[in-house]
Coordinates of C-alpha atoms in Angstrom, one line a residue:
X14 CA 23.8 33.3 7.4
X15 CA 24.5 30.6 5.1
X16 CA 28.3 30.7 6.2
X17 CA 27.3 30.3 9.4
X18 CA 25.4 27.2 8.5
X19 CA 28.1 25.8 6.2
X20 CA 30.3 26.2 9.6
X21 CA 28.2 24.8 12.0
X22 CA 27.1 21.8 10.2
X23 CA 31.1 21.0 9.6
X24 CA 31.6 21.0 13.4
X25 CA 28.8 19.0 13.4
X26 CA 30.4 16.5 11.2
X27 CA 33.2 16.7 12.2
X28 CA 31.7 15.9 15.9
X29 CA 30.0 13.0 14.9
X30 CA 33.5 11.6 13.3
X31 CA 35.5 12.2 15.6
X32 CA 32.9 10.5 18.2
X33 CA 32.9 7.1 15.8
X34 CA 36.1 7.0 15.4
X35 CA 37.2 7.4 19.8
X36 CA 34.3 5.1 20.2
X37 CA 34.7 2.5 17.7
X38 CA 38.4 2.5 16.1
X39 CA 38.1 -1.0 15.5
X40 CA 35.4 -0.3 13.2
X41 CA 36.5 2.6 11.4
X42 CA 40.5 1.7 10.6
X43 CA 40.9 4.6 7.9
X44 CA 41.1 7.3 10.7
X45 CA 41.9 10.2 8.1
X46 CA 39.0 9.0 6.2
X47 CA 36.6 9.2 8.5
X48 CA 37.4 12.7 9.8
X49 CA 37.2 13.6 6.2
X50 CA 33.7 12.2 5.6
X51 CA 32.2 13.7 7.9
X52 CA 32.2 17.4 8.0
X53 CA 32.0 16.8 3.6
X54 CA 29.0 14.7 4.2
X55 CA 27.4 17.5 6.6
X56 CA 28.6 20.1 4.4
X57 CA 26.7 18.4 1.4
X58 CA 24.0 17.5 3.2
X59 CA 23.4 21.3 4.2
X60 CA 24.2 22.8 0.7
X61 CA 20.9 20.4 0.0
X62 CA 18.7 21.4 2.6
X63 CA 19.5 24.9 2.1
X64 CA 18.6 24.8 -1.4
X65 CA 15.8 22.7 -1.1
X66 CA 14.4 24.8 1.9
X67 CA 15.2 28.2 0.5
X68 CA 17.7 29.3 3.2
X69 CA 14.4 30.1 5.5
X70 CA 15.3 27.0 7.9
X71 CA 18.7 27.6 9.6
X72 CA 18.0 24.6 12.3
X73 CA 16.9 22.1 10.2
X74 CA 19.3 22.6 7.8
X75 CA 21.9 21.8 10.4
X76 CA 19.8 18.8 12.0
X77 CA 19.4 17.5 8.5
X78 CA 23.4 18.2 7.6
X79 CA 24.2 15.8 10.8
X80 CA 21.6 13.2 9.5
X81 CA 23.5 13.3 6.3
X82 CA 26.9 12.7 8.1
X83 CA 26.0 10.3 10.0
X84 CA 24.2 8.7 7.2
X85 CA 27.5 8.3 5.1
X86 CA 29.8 7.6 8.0
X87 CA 27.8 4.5 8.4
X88 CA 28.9 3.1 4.9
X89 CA 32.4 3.6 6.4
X90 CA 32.0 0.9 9.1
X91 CA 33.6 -2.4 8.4
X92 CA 33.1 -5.3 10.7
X93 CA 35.1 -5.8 13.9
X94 CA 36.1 -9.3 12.9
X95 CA 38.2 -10.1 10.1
X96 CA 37.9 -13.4 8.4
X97 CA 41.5 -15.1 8.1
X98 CA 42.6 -17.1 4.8
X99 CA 42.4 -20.4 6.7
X100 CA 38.7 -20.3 8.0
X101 CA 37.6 -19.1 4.2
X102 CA 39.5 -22.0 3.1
X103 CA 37.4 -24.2 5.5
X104 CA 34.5 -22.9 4.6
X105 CA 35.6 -23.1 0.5
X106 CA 35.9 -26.8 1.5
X107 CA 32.3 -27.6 2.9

């Protein structure tokens, strides 16, 4: 049971990456990275549930694995704009 958790939740993660990273590539520019974190993060995340719940909730360990993931994909996102060298030298100069 607990492999088929381990493998679900991955998909999971690896859904949720793979959606981020079609939907928003200017956000997430470290493609490999992202498809990395994300079935790791779900994996984590349901290695936690599951020992925290005992292995008795198979769905919530899964909904809580894609919580997870999508938690730590969020620290991957960078901002769609980049500041260039001459508008941080304006601003310097204020």
């Amino acid at each position: 049971m607990i492999l088929l958790e381990a493998l679900s939740s991955m998909i999971i993660g690896f859904g949720l990456a793979m959606a981020a990273v079609r939907r928003w590539p200017a956000r997430f520019p470290q493609r490999l990275l992202t498809l990395a974190t994300g079935p790791a993060a779900a994996l984590v995340g349901a290695g936690l549930t599951h020992s925290a719940l005992g292995g008795d909730e198979p769905v919530a360990t899964v909904v809580v694995a894609g919580a997870v993931a999508a938690a730590l994909l969020s620290l991957l996102v960078r901002d769609g704009k980049r500041a260039t060298r001459a508008v941080t030298a304006d601003v310097l100069r204020l």
